[in-house]
Coordinates of C-alpha atoms in Angstrom, one line a residue:
M1374 CA 211.5 49.9 240.1
S1375 CA 209.3 53.0 240.7
R1376 CA 210.1 56.2 238.8
P1377 CA 212.5 58.3 240.9
E1378 CA 211.9 62.0 241.6
L1379 CA 214.0 64.4 239.6
L1380 CA 215.8 67.4 240.9
Q1381 CA 217.3 69.6 238.1
L1382 CA 220.5 71.4 239.2
E1383 CA 221.2 74.9 237.9
R1384 CA 224.6 75.8 236.3
N1385 CA 227.2 76.4 239.1
E1386 CA 224.7 75.8 241.9
D1387 CA 226.4 75.4 245.2
V1388 CA 226.0 72.9 248.1
A1389 CA 224.0 75.1 250.3
S1390 CA 221.3 75.6 247.6
V1391 CA 221.1 71.9 246.8
R1392 CA 220.8 70.9 250.5
S1393 CA 218.0 73.4 251.1
R1394 CA 216.1 72.0 248.1
L1395 CA 216.3 68.5 249.6
L1396 CA 214.3 69.5 252.7
P1397 CA 210.8 69.6 251.2
L1398 CA 211.3 66.4 249.2
A1399 CA 209.5 63.3 250.5
S1400 CA 210.8 60.8 247.9
S1401 CA 212.7 57.8 248.9
Q1402 CA 214.7 57.9 245.7
L1403 CA 216.0 61.1 244.2
L1404 CA 217.9 61.6 240.9
L1405 CA 220.1 64.7 240.8
V1406 CA 220.1 66.0 237.2
W1407 CA 223.2 67.9 236.1
P1408 CA 222.7 70.9 233.7
V1409 CA 223.1 70.1 230.0
R1410 CA 225.3 73.1 229.6
G1411 CA 227.9 73.7 232.3
T1412 CA 228.2 71.8 235.5
A1413 CA 227.8 71.9 239.3
L1414 CA 229.1 70.3 242.5
T1415 CA 232.4 69.4 240.9
R1416 CA 234.3 68.9 244.1
R1417 CA 234.3 65.6 246.0
L1418 CA 233.5 67.5 249.2
D1419 CA 230.4 68.9 247.6
L1420 CA 229.1 65.4 246.9
V1421 CA 230.0 64.3 250.4
L1422 CA 228.0 67.1 252.0
V1423 CA 225.0 66.5 249.8
Q1424 CA 225.1 62.7 250.4
R1425 CA 225.2 63.2 254.2
E1426 CA 222.1 65.5 254.0
A1427 CA 220.3 63.0 251.8
Q1428 CA 221.2 60.1 254.3
R1429 CA 219.9 62.3 257.2
L1430 CA 216.6 62.8 255.4
G1431 CA 216.4 59.1 254.4
I1432 CA 216.7 59.7 250.7
Q1433 CA 218.6 57.3 248.4
L1434 CA 220.6 59.4 245.9
A1435 CA 221.8 58.9 242.3
L1436 CA 223.3 61.2 239.7
L1437 CA 222.3 61.9 236.1
T1438 CA 225.5 63.4 234.6
Q1439 CA 228.2 63.0 232.0
D1440 CA 230.8 65.2 233.8
P1441 CA 233.9 62.9 234.2
D1442 CA 235.0 64.6 237.5
V1443 CA 231.6 64.2 239.1
M1444 CA 231.4 60.6 237.9
R1445 CA 234.8 59.8 239.4
H1446 CA 233.9 61.3 242.8
A1447 CA 230.6 59.4 242.7
R1448 CA 232.4 56.1 242.3
E1449 CA 234.6 56.8 245.3
L1450 CA 231.5 57.5 247.3
N1451 CA 229.6 54.4 245.9
L1452 CA 227.0 56.6 244.3
S1453 CA 225.2 55.5 241.1
T1454 CA 225.6 57.6 238.0
F1455 CA 223.4 57.3 234.9
A1456 CA 223.5 58.9 231.4
T1457 CA 219.7 59.1 230.9
V1458 CA 216.5 58.9 232.9
G1459 CA 215.6 55.6 231.3
A1460 CA 218.9 54.1 232.4
S1461 CA 218.2 55.2 236.0
E1462 CA 214.8 53.4 236.0
R1463 CA 216.3 50.2 234.6
G1464 CA 219.6 50.2 236.5
R1465 CA 220.5 49.2 240.1
W1466 CA 221.1 52.0 242.6
K1467 CA 224.0 51.8 244.9
R1468 CA 223.8 52.7 248.5
G1469 CA 226.3 55.4 249.3
R1470 CA 228.9 54.9 252.0
A1471 CA 231.0 57.1 254.1
R1472 CA 234.4 55.9 255.3
L1473 CA 236.2 57.2 258.4
L1474 CA 239.8 56.1 258.7
L1475 CA 241.1 56.6 262.3
P1476 CA 244.9 55.9 262.3
Q1477 CA 246.1 54.1 265.5
R1478 CA 249.4 55.4 266.5
H1479 CA 251.9 53.8 268.8
A1480 CA 249.9 50.5 269.0
T1481 CA 251.3 47.0 268.6
T1482 CA 249.8 44.3 266.4
N1483 CA 247.6 43.0 269.3
G1484 CA 246.6 46.4 270.4
S1485 CA 248.8 46.6 273.5
Q1486 CA 251.2 49.4 274.3
P1487 CA 254.9 48.9 273.5
E1488 CA 257.0 47.4 276.3
S1489 CA 259.7 49.4 278.1
L1490 CA 263.2 49.5 276.8
E1491 CA 264.4 47.3 279.7
E1492 CA 261.9 44.6 279.2
S1493 CA 262.6 44.6 275.4
A1494 CA 266.3 44.2 276.0
N1495 CA 265.8 41.3 278.5
A1496 CA 263.6 39.5 276.0
R1497 CA 266.2 39.8 273.3
V1498 CA 268.9 38.4 275.5
Q1499 CA 266.7 35.4 276.5
A1500 CA 265.9 34.7 272.8
A1501 CA 269.5 34.8 271.9
G1502 CA 270.3 32.1 274.4
K1503 CA 267.7 29.7 272.9
E1504 CA 269.0 30.0 269.2
P1505 CA 269.4 26.5 267.5
P1506 CA 272.8 25.3 266.2
R1507 CA 274.3 26.9 263.1
A1508 CA 273.9 23.8 260.8
L1509 CA 270.3 23.5 261.8
R1510 CA 269.8 27.1 261.0
L1511 CA 271.4 26.7 257.6
T1512 CA 269.3 23.7 256.7
G1513 CA 266.2 25.6 257.7
G1514 CA 267.2 28.5 255.6
V1515 CA 267.6 26.3 252.5
V1516 CA 264.2 24.8 253.0
L1517 CA 262.7 28.2 253.4
L1518 CA 264.4 29.3 250.2
L1519 CA 263.1 26.4 248.3
V1520 CA 259.6 26.9 249.6
A1521 CA 259.8 30.6 248.7
L1522 CA 260.9 29.7 245.1
A1523 CA 258.1 27.2 244.8
L1524 CA 255.6 29.8 246.0
G1525 CA 257.2 32.4 243.7
A1526 CA 256.8 30.0 240.7
A1527 CA 253.2 29.4 241.6
A1528 CA 252.5 33.1 242.0
A1529 CA 254.1 33.8 238.7
L1530 CA 251.7 31.3 237.0
L1531 CA 248.9 33.3 238.6
I1532 CA 250.2 36.8 238.1
V1533 CA 252.4 36.9 235.0
P1534 CA 249.8 35.7 232.4
E1535 CA 247.4 38.5 231.2
A1536 CA 244.8 38.5 228.5
T1537 CA 242.8 41.1 226.5
I1538 CA 239.4 40.3 225.1
T1539 CA 238.1 42.7 222.4
F1540 CA 234.7 42.4 220.8
L1541 CA 231.8 44.4 219.4
P1542 CA 228.4 43.7 221.0
A1543 CA 225.4 43.6 218.7
R1544 CA 224.0 47.0 218.0
D1545 CA 220.6 48.2 216.8
L1546 CA 219.4 51.5 215.3
A1547 CA 216.9 53.6 217.3
Q1548 CA 215.1 56.4 215.7
A1549 CA 212.6 59.0 217.0
E1550 CA 210.7 62.0 215.6
A1551 CA 208.8 64.8 217.3
L1552 CA 206.6 67.7 216.4
I1553 CA 207.7 70.2 219.0
T1554 CA 205.8 73.3 220.0
A1555 CA 207.6 76.5 221.1
D1556 CA 205.3 78.2 223.6
P1557 CA 206.2 81.7 225.0
S1558 CA 204.1 80.9 228.1
A1559 CA 206.0 77.7 229.0
V1560 CA 208.6 78.0 231.7
T1561 CA 210.2 74.5 231.6
P1562 CA 210.2 71.9 228.9
D1563 CA 207.3 69.3 228.9
L1564 CA 208.9 66.1 227.6
E1565 CA 205.7 64.2 227.4
N1566 CA 203.8 66.7 225.3
A1567 CA 206.8 68.0 223.4
I1568 CA 206.6 71.6 224.5
V1569 CA 209.6 73.8 225.0
P1570 CA 209.8 77.4 226.3
A1571 CA 210.0 80.0 223.5
L1572 CA 212.0 83.2 223.8
P1573 CA 210.3 86.1 221.9
L1574 CA 212.8 88.6 220.4
S1575 CA 212.2 92.1 219.0
I1576 CA 214.5 94.6 217.2
I1577 CA 214.2 97.8 215.2
V1578 CA 216.1 97.6 211.9
E1579 CA 216.7 100.3 209.3
E1580 CA 217.9 99.5 205.8
S1581 CA 218.2 101.2 202.4
A1582 CA 218.1 99.8 198.8
S1583 CA 218.1 101.3 195.3
M1584 CA 217.6 100.2 191.7
P1585 CA 217.3 101.7 188.2
P1586 CA 213.6 102.3 187.2
G1587 CA 212.1 100.1 184.6
G1588 CA 210.7 102.8 182.3
R1589 CA 212.5 105.0 179.8
Q1590 CA 211.5 108.2 178.0
V1591 CA 213.4 109.5 175.0
L1592 CA 214.0 113.2 175.1
S1593 CA 216.0 113.7 171.9
S1594 CA 218.0 111.8 169.3
S1595 CA 220.4 112.4 166.3
L1596 CA 220.6 110.5 163.0
A1597 CA 223.6 108.4 162.0
R1598 CA 225.5 109.2 158.8
G1599 CA 228.0 107.5 156.5
N1600 CA 228.9 106.8 152.9
V1601 CA 227.9 103.9 150.6
T1602 CA 229.3 102.8 147.3
F1603 CA 227.0 101.8 144.4
V1604 CA 228.3 99.4 141.7
N1605 CA 226.8 99.1 138.2
L1606 CA 225.7 95.6 137.4
G1607 CA 224.9 96.3 133.7
S1608 CA 226.2 98.1 130.6
D1609 CA 223.9 101.1 130.7
P1610 CA 224.3 104.2 132.9
V1611 CA 222.1 104.4 136.0
D1612 CA 220.6 107.5 137.6
L1613 CA 220.5 107.6 141.5
P1614 CA 218.2 110.3 142.7
V1615 CA 218.3 112.1 146.1
G1616 CA 216.6 110.0 148.7
T1617 CA 217.4 106.6 147.3
L1618 CA 216.7 104.0 150.0
V1619 CA 219.4 101.6 151.1
G1620 CA 219.4 99.3 154.2
T1621 CA 220.9 96.5 156.2
G1622 CA 218.4 93.9 155.0
G1623 CA 216.8 91.1 157.1
A1624 CA 213.8 91.2 159.4
R1625 CA 215.3 94.0 161.5
A1626 CA 216.6 96.2 158.7
V1627 CA 217.9 99.7 159.4
W1628 CA 217.1 102.1 156.5
F1629 CA 219.1 105.0 155.2
H1630 CA 218.5 107.5 152.3
T1631 CA 221.0 109.3 150.1
L1632 CA 221.6 112.9 150.7
T1633 CA 222.7 113.7 147.1
G1634 CA 222.0 112.2 143.7
G1635 CA 224.3 111.0 140.9
T1636 CA 224.7 108.8 137.8
L1637 CA 226.6 105.6 137.6
E1638 CA 228.6 105.6 134.3
A1639 CA 227.9 102.9 131.7
G1640 CA 229.7 99.6 132.0
A1641 CA 229.6 96.8 134.5
G1642 CA 231.7 97.5 137.6
S1643 CA 231.6 101.3 137.5
Q1644 CA 231.2 102.8 141.0
L1645 CA 229.8 105.9 142.7
E1646 CA 230.0 106.9 146.4
L1647 CA 227.2 108.9 147.9
P1648 CA 226.5 110.1 151.5
V1649 CA 223.6 108.6 153.4
E1650 CA 221.6 109.4 156.6
A1651 CA 219.4 107.1 158.7
T1652 CA 215.7 107.7 158.3
A1653 CA 213.7 109.2 161.1
D1654 CA 212.3 105.8 162.2
F1655 CA 215.9 104.7 163.0
A1656 CA 217.1 107.8 164.9
G1657 CA 219.6 107.3 167.6
A1658 CA 222.2 104.7 168.2
V1659 CA 220.3 102.1 166.2
G1660 CA 221.6 103.8 163.1
N1661 CA 225.3 103.1 163.9
V1662 CA 226.0 100.0 161.8
D1663 CA 229.3 98.2 161.1
S1664 CA 231.0 98.3 157.7
G1665 CA 229.5 95.9 155.1
H1666 CA 226.1 95.8 156.7
I1667 CA 224.3 98.1 154.3
N1668 CA 223.7 95.7 151.3
S1669 CA 220.1 96.3 150.1
L1670 CA 218.2 98.8 148.0
G1671 CA 214.6 99.6 148.5
S1672 CA 213.6 100.0 144.8
Q1673 CA 213.8 98.3 141.4
L1674 CA 217.4 99.5 141.2
A1675 CA 218.3 96.3 143.1
L1676 CA 218.3 94.5 139.7
R1677 CA 220.7 96.9 138.2
V1678 CA 222.9 98.1 141.1
S1679 CA 224.6 96.7 144.2
V1680 CA 225.5 98.7 147.3
R1681 CA 227.9 98.4 150.3
N1682 CA 229.2 100.7 153.1
R1683 CA 232.9 100.4 153.4
Q1684 CA 233.1 102.3 156.7
P1685 CA 230.7 102.1 159.7
T1686 CA 228.0 104.7 160.0
S1687 CA 228.2 106.9 163.1
G1688 CA 226.7 109.9 164.9
G1689 CA 223.4 108.3 166.0
N1690 CA 222.7 109.2 169.6
S1691 CA 219.7 109.2 171.9
R1692 CA 219.1 111.1 175.1
S1693 CA 216.6 109.5 177.4
V1694 CA 215.6 109.5 181.1
G1695 CA 214.4 106.8 183.5
I1696 CA 210.7 106.7 184.5
V1697 CA 209.6 105.2 187.8
L1698 CA 206.9 102.5 187.3
P1699 CA 204.5 101.3 190.1
E1700 CA 206.0 97.8 189.8
D1701 CA 209.4 99.3 190.5
Q1702 CA 208.3 100.4 194.0
E1703 CA 206.8 96.9 194.6
R1704 CA 210.1 95.2 193.7
L1705 CA 212.2 97.6 195.7
L1706 CA 209.9 97.2 198.7
A1707 CA 210.2 93.4 198.6
T1708 CA 214.0 93.6 198.3
T1709 CA 214.3 96.0 201.2
R1710 CA 212.1 93.8 203.4
Q1711 CA 214.4 90.9 202.8
Q1712 CA 217.4 92.9 203.6
I1713 CA 215.8 94.0 206.9
K1714 CA 215.1 90.3 207.8
S1715 CA 218.6 89.3 207.0
Q1716 CA 220.1 92.2 209.1
A1717 CA 217.7 91.3 212.0
Y1718 CA 218.8 87.7 211.9
I1719 CA 222.5 88.7 212.2
S1720 CA 221.8 91.1 215.0
L1721 CA 219.5 88.8 217.0
L1722 CA 222.0 85.9 216.8
S1723 CA 224.6 88.1 218.7
R1724 CA 222.1 88.3 221.6
L1725 CA 221.7 84.5 222.0
D1726 CA 223.7 82.0 224.1
E1727 CA 225.6 79.2 222.4
D1728 CA 222.9 76.7 223.2
Q1729 CA 220.0 78.8 221.9
N1730 CA 218.8 78.6 218.3
L1731 CA 216.9 81.3 216.4
I1732 CA 214.1 79.8 214.3
L1733 CA 214.6 81.4 210.9
E1734 CA 211.0 81.0 209.7
S1735 CA 209.7 83.0 212.7
I1736 CA 211.3 86.2 211.6
N1737 CA 208.7 88.7 210.5
L1738 CA 208.2 92.4 210.1
A1739 CA 205.7 93.0 212.8
T1740 CA 205.3 96.8 212.4
E1741 CA 205.7 98.9 209.2
R1742 CA 204.7 102.5 209.1
S1743 CA 204.2 104.9 206.2
D1744 CA 206.5 107.5 207.7
W1745 CA 209.2 104.8 208.1
T1746 CA 208.9 103.9 204.3
R1747 CA 210.3 106.7 202.1
F1748 CA 210.8 106.3 198.3
S1749 CA 213.0 108.9 196.5
A1750 CA 210.5 109.1 193.6
A1751 CA 206.8 108.4 192.9
P1752 CA 205.5 106.4 189.9
G1753 CA 205.7 108.5 186.8
D1754 CA 208.6 110.6 188.1
A1755 CA 211.8 110.9 186.0
A1756 CA 214.8 109.4 187.8
E1757 CA 217.9 107.4 187.0
T1758 CA 217.8 105.7 190.4
L1759 CA 214.9 104.8 192.7
R1760 CA 215.9 104.6 196.4
L1761 CA 214.0 103.3 199.4
D1762 CA 214.8 104.1 203.1
M1763 CA 212.8 101.8 205.4
K1764 CA 212.6 101.1 209.1
A1765 CA 210.6 98.3 210.7
I1766 CA 210.1 96.4 214.0
V1767 CA 211.2 92.8 213.5
E1768 CA 210.0 90.0 215.7
A1769 CA 211.4 86.4 216.0
V1770 CA 211.4 83.4 218.3
A1771 CA 214.4 81.5 219.7
I1772 CA 214.5 78.2 221.7
D1773 CA 217.0 76.4 223.8
E1774 CA 218.2 73.6 221.5
S1775 CA 219.0 71.4 224.5
H1776 CA 215.3 71.3 225.4
A1777 CA 214.4 69.9 222.0
Q1778 CA 217.3 67.4 222.3
Q1779 CA 215.9 66.2 225.7
I1780 CA 212.5 65.5 224.1
L1781 CA 214.2 63.4 221.3
L1782 CA 216.4 61.6 223.8
S1783 CA 213.4 60.7 226.0
R1784 CA 211.7 59.2 222.9
L1785 CA 214.8 57.3 221.9
E1786 CA 215.1 56.0 225.5
S1787 CA 211.6 54.6 225.3
Q1788 CA 212.7 52.4 222.4
V1789 CA 215.6 50.9 224.2
E1790 CA 215.0 47.2 225.2
T1791 CA 215.8 45.9 228.7
G1792 CA 219.4 44.9 229.0
K1793 CA 220.5 47.5 226.4
N1794 CA 221.9 51.0 226.6
L1795 CA 221.7 53.9 224.2
L1796 CA 225.2 54.9 223.1
M1797 CA 225.1 58.7 223.7
H1798 CA 228.1 59.4 221.5
T1799 CA 226.2 57.9 218.5
V1800 CA 223.1 60.1 218.9
H1801 CA 222.7 62.6 216.0
H1802 CA 220.0 65.2 215.9
D1803 CA 218.5 66.6 212.7
R1804 CA 216.4 69.8 212.3
G1805 CA 213.2 69.7 210.3
P1806 CA 211.1 72.4 208.8
V1807 CA 208.7 74.7 210.6
V1808 CA 205.2 73.2 210.0
S1809 CA 203.1 76.0 211.3
D1810 CA 203.3 79.8 211.4
Y1811 CA 203.3 82.2 214.3
A1812 CA 199.6 83.2 213.9
D1813 CA 198.5 81.8 217.2
G1814 CA 201.6 82.8 219.1
L1815 CA 203.1 79.3 218.9
I1816 CA 205.8 77.9 216.6
R1817 CA 205.6 74.2 215.7
F1818 CA 208.7 72.6 214.2
S1819 CA 209.8 69.0 213.6
R1820 CA 213.0 67.4 214.9
S1821 CA 214.4 63.9 214.5
A1822 CA 217.2 61.9 216.1
H1823 CA 218.8 58.5 215.7
G1824 CA 221.4 56.5 217.6
L1825 CA 222.7 53.1 218.3
T1826 CA 221.7 50.8 221.2
E1827 CA 224.1 48.2 222.5
R1828 CA 223.7 45.2 224.9
V1829 CA 224.9 46.0 228.4
V1830 CA 228.0 43.8 229.1
D1831 CA 228.8 42.8 232.7
T1832 CA 232.6 42.8 232.3
D1833 CA 233.1 41.5 235.8
A1834 CA 230.9 38.5 235.2
L1835 CA 232.5 37.9 231.8
R1836 CA 236.0 37.9 233.3
Q1837 CA 234.9 35.4 236.0
Q1838 CA 233.4 33.2 233.2
L1839 CA 236.5 33.2 231.1
A1840 CA 239.1 32.8 233.9
G1841 CA 241.4 29.7 233.2
V1842 CA 239.6 28.5 230.0
S1843 CA 241.4 27.9 226.7
L1844 CA 241.5 30.4 223.9
A1845 CA 239.1 28.4 221.8
E1846 CA 236.7 27.9 224.7
A1847 CA 236.8 31.7 225.4
R1848 CA 235.8 32.4 221.8
R1849 CA 233.0 29.8 222.0
I1850 CA 231.6 31.3 225.3
I1851 CA 231.6 34.9 223.8
H1852 CA 229.8 33.7 220.7
Q1853 CA 227.3 31.7 222.6
D1854 CA 226.5 34.0 225.5
W1855 CA 227.2 37.5 224.1
P1856 CA 225.6 38.4 220.7
L1857 CA 228.1 40.1 218.5
Q1858 CA 227.7 42.7 215.8
P1859 CA 227.2 40.7 212.5
G1860 CA 230.5 40.4 210.5
T1861 CA 232.7 40.7 213.6
T1862 CA 234.7 38.1 215.7
P1863 CA 236.1 38.4 219.2
L1864 CA 239.9 39.0 219.5
V1865 CA 241.5 37.1 222.3
E1866 CA 245.1 37.9 223.1
V1867 CA 247.2 36.2 225.8
T1868 CA 250.6 37.2 227.1
P1869 CA 253.0 35.4 227.1
G1870 CA 252.1 33.9 223.8
W1871 CA 253.0 30.3 224.7
H1872 CA 250.3 30.3 227.4
G1873 CA 247.3 28.6 225.8
H1874 CA 244.8 29.5 228.5
L1875 CA 243.4 32.7 229.9
P1876 CA 244.8 33.7 233.4
I1877 CA 243.3 32.0 236.4
L1878 CA 243.0 35.3 238.1
S1879 CA 240.1 37.2 236.6
M1880 CA 241.7 40.5 237.5
R1881 CA 244.4 39.8 234.9
I1882 CA 241.8 39.7 232.1
Q1883 CA 240.9 43.0 230.4
V1884 CA 237.6 43.2 228.4
L1885 CA 237.4 45.9 225.8
L1886 CA 234.3 46.8 223.8
A1887 CA 235.4 47.8 220.4
E1888 CA 234.0 50.7 218.3
Q1889 CA 232.7 49.8 214.9
A1890 CA 234.9 51.1 212.1

């Protein structure tokens, strides 16, 4: 059939607006498209008025909606409803009807007026005089009773049995991808060229951040002090002059010198304790070492004497100040910019409707000014904390996610074979990355979608086909004429259980299309 003309309804649009929009249309077939978010024309009376106007203009009407109330009213008015544009092009359109029920009061079965009371009474008297004898009446009653019982039994055979047929038609996977362009100049989505309107956003954000500077400058320091114990390793006395060097040993040794001199008495094991102080190269906290760490001598005395500090050394302190480096400002500026983007994202989200989506990659600092970027210290300044107060204009782009989904649905529909339907509840949309920047004023991003297609099952025809056949024959017919999902079998249930055939009346057969587990 030819492609119908589409008329997109706005959310909560009323009857008067829709009827006025029908006037300039010259199409013989018109598909009313319900809004993706929200609804319209929810009352039965709304559809009746729109249908009458369409009939007056010679327009055949169908509806593209998933609103259950609208779909129910449409069935009552014999109007076709479709889930997608592709389904409307492949499906059959019903012709709407309007019923006018005019009750006839005070009329007899043949349309004549009721007789007078006097005529009615005379007729009953004449009928009473013609009644047959009592025995004949009794026999006739018995015959009528037997006939009624026979008819009841026959009716029971038709009415009592019922059957439920459950099976899963064969399904296929449909997939689609699209590179979508968000264009601020677009007003409506272009499904064929994958263009959706873009909503430019702008906001002023102010943020602050701080960090310790990376440079340090030592202003003053003190030397650590402690006591060490020398032990004679030989039998001769040993002189220990002032300034004797002792240290912690190893590649990162910390050196100390004795503040006083002394002599170790002769004999192995004799001991002498002397005070020590860290050398100038090890001023500050580096000279504070734990007990037992001083174990080396810096002269030939190491062959004659051993040394240990039984207590930690202490008193080594340094006083320094932070120095701001140029790279400190660069790091702090990058951190603050990221904070501004994060705050802008949160603030802009609050402005959007539930069906709008903010493209994260489109967020950028459009305007930065020197008077809006204030550091608390310059490179080379002494400071323990570097602070930045910054303000910037942030721009971003948002789209209506339903527009992108319409593009993907259109491409999925193009893959649906004749005689099959796309199962809307199985459609899943996936967001892809932004593949181009905002340099030309356009945002290009990728989207994908996938869903299942299923063969259209004419349940009325299937019920007619299965009426009165055996259970085995019913399964054979379903397997032969209705391709099933691999690994599944049809379930045929008949009540009462002793009845080996499906009901003769097709209306007593219920066909259920199972969902795949």
